[in-house]
XYZ file of C-alpha atoms in Angstrom:
204
model
C 14.871 -9.047 -0.748
C 11.308 -8.746 -0.272
C 10.014 -6.655 2.682
C 6.622 -5.844 3.927
C 5.771 -4.748 7.258
C 2.252 -6.546 7.205
C 2.138 -9.897 5.248
C 5.741 -10.702 5.560
C 6.556 -9.302 9.249
C 3.673 -9.100 11.234
C 2.207 -12.193 10.164
C 5.299 -14.117 10.966
C 5.875 -12.801 14.504
C 4.761 -15.931 16.071
C 6.003 -15.257 19.532
C 4.406 -11.731 19.863
C 1.556 -10.918 17.598
C 0.353 -14.300 17.321
C 0.441 -14.702 21.156
C -2.213 -11.913 21.091
C -4.532 -14.196 19.217
C -4.919 -17.092 21.403
C -8.065 -19.111 21.689
C -8.711 -17.569 25.331
C -8.030 -14.074 24.241
C -10.638 -14.792 21.370
C -13.321 -15.859 23.926
C -13.111 -12.816 26.175
C -12.735 -10.370 23.309
C -15.946 -8.293 22.177
C -15.484 -9.828 18.642
C -12.608 -11.617 16.810
C -12.163 -8.641 14.594
C -11.638 -6.207 17.452
C -9.081 -8.819 18.779
C -7.190 -8.513 15.620
C -7.376 -4.981 15.499
C -6.070 -4.705 18.997
C -3.314 -7.164 18.124
C -2.360 -4.932 14.997
C -2.249 -1.886 16.924
C -0.184 -3.321 19.704
C 2.386 -5.087 17.356
C 2.509 -2.814 14.181
C 5.430 -0.488 15.467
C 7.635 -3.591 16.001
C 6.664 -4.988 12.543
C 7.849 -1.672 11.156
C 10.914 -1.597 13.079
C 11.691 -5.100 11.841
C 11.047 -4.181 8.302
C 12.906 -1.158 8.203
C 15.913 -2.787 9.801
C 15.591 -5.507 6.843
C 15.497 -2.769 4.171
C 18.679 -1.089 5.594
C 20.522 -4.311 5.519
C 19.346 -4.957 2.043
C 20.383 -1.524 0.886
C 23.926 -1.854 2.458
C 24.326 -4.979 0.663
C 23.079 -3.665 -2.717
C 20.400 -6.237 -3.022
C 17.312 -5.642 -5.497
C 14.454 -4.806 -3.067
C 10.688 -5.321 -3.503
C 9.078 -3.213 -0.699
C 5.530 -3.409 0.153
C 4.382 -0.104 1.114
C 1.742 2.760 0.672
C 4.968 4.990 0.191
C 3.363 8.188 1.562
C 5.413 8.413 4.699
C 7.632 11.495 5.385
C 10.757 9.720 4.893
C 9.983 9.013 1.202
C 12.124 12.139 -0.351
C 15.101 10.934 1.568
C 14.617 7.295 0.406
C 14.284 8.143 -3.048
C 17.218 10.367 -2.815
C 19.536 7.833 -1.373
C 18.512 5.116 -3.617
C 19.390 7.453 -6.684
C 22.755 8.087 -5.246
C 23.368 4.573 -4.918
C 22.420 3.804 -8.445
C 19.284 2.002 -7.928
C 16.537 2.187 -10.515
C 12.941 2.864 -9.154
C 10.008 1.017 -10.293
C 6.605 1.860 -8.579
C 3.351 0.088 -8.740
C 0.704 2.906 -7.813
C -2.706 1.282 -7.096
C -5.764 3.387 -6.751
C -9.518 2.514 -6.072
C -12.653 4.359 -4.790
C -13.033 5.030 -1.169
C -15.684 2.478 -0.972
C -13.588 -0.252 -2.515
C -10.776 0.588 -0.206
C -13.024 0.085 2.951
C -14.666 -3.117 1.524
C -11.293 -4.477 1.077
C -10.270 -3.864 4.685
C -13.432 -5.284 6.032
C -13.283 -8.336 3.753
C -9.592 -8.926 4.757
C -10.483 -8.919 8.322
C -13.374 -11.200 7.628
C -12.264 -13.762 5.350
C -8.365 -13.546 5.910
C -8.418 -13.157 9.516
C -6.077 -10.478 9.295
C -6.013 -6.486 10.019
C -3.034 -4.572 8.469
C -4.270 -1.156 8.945
C -7.289 0.397 10.503
C -9.962 2.397 8.688
C -8.691 5.589 10.127
C -5.168 4.771 8.911
C -6.617 4.049 5.233
C -8.527 7.347 5.124
C -5.414 9.291 6.171
C -3.218 7.540 3.546
C -5.755 8.087 1.058
C -5.939 11.711 1.560
C -2.068 12.211 1.242
C -1.523 9.592 -1.794
C -2.092 12.158 -4.497
C 0.023 14.831 -2.820
C 3.222 12.929 -3.293
C 2.476 12.105 -6.961
C 4.936 14.998 -8.280
C 7.645 13.054 -6.278
C 6.941 9.981 -7.740
C 7.073 11.122 -11.285
C 10.214 13.006 -10.673
C 12.157 10.113 -9.082
C 10.752 6.850 -10.460
C 12.435 5.377 -13.557
C 8.958 3.410 -14.320
C 5.545 3.700 -12.776
C 2.607 1.329 -13.358
C -0.879 2.871 -12.674
C -3.360 0.381 -11.525
C -7.060 0.861 -11.048
C -8.903 -1.745 -8.741
C -12.812 -2.163 -9.212
C -14.788 -3.705 -6.460
C -16.126 -6.797 -8.329
C -17.914 -8.600 -5.556
C -20.403 -10.902 -6.549
C -24.035 -10.508 -5.168
C -24.638 -12.415 -1.953
C -21.190 -12.408 -0.538
C -19.224 -9.858 1.416
C -15.901 -11.220 0.201
C -13.808 -8.648 -1.776
C -12.842 -10.027 -5.196
C -11.505 -6.563 -6.490
C -10.202 -6.817 -10.116
C -6.729 -4.768 -10.586
C -5.904 -3.622 -14.040
C -2.729 -1.885 -15.255
C -4.186 1.132 -16.567
C -1.086 2.869 -17.752
C 2.788 2.702 -17.568
C 4.897 5.794 -17.205
C 8.699 5.809 -17.986
C 11.061 8.698 -17.973
C 12.331 8.073 -21.405
C 9.158 7.462 -23.246
C 6.405 9.078 -21.251
C 2.878 7.684 -20.493
C 1.293 4.811 -22.405
C -2.208 3.865 -21.738
C -2.920 0.229 -21.781
C -6.792 0.346 -20.594
C -8.378 3.505 -21.312
C -11.512 3.013 -18.884
C -9.401 1.945 -16.148
C -7.080 4.831 -16.736
C -10.016 7.439 -16.898
C -11.108 6.063 -13.590
C -7.636 6.354 -12.130
C -7.482 10.095 -13.444
C -10.941 10.874 -12.325
C -10.193 9.622 -8.753
C -6.966 11.581 -8.572
C -8.759 14.730 -9.652
C -11.478 14.136 -7.195
C -8.833 14.118 -4.499
C -7.074 17.050 -5.825
C -10.195 19.118 -6.221
C -9.321 21.352 -3.434
C -6.326 22.407 -5.225
C -7.764 23.094 -8.733
C -5.178 20.833 -10.103
C -5.828 18.081 -12.637
C -3.969 14.774 -13.289
C -2.486 16.252 -16.348
C -1.020 19.112 -14.448
């Protein structure tokens, strides 16, 4: 089961979400981007409900599950606990980038893909808590891939063409293996920057 509340749920809600994006509504909106944001805000709760219902069904039927999420919500500890108790192996893909790169990706997605899947405020909030949940990730996941994304936008265009690199892999049995030292250094530096207030480093 592949479940994602945004590209695999929200974008397929043709009788609700897409009815908020009619030609008439676009003609009276301040901008198409504001219309996208309004539709996202209105229907995101419904897409989350649908996605969570599908996840529960997949879990109950012992399906392999690929879940597109930032995995920063309050329910993550219980989710990991339940998955472990049922015998699931947990494989996480942790993707990090500079704040500027993340904001550029958001605006580019709205401009070039005509899709909003979170607000700038939501992105900032999730970015601030991302590092705080790392100990839980490393305690529960059987395997973790650490990805770093650089903003590789060519000059003269605002289209986001970020390059994601698998910087390192961590497994409970073998520990950490670095695949790209430069990308890994950037990943660690961003983590340490976000944790600066705590005085803790990535290694700790």
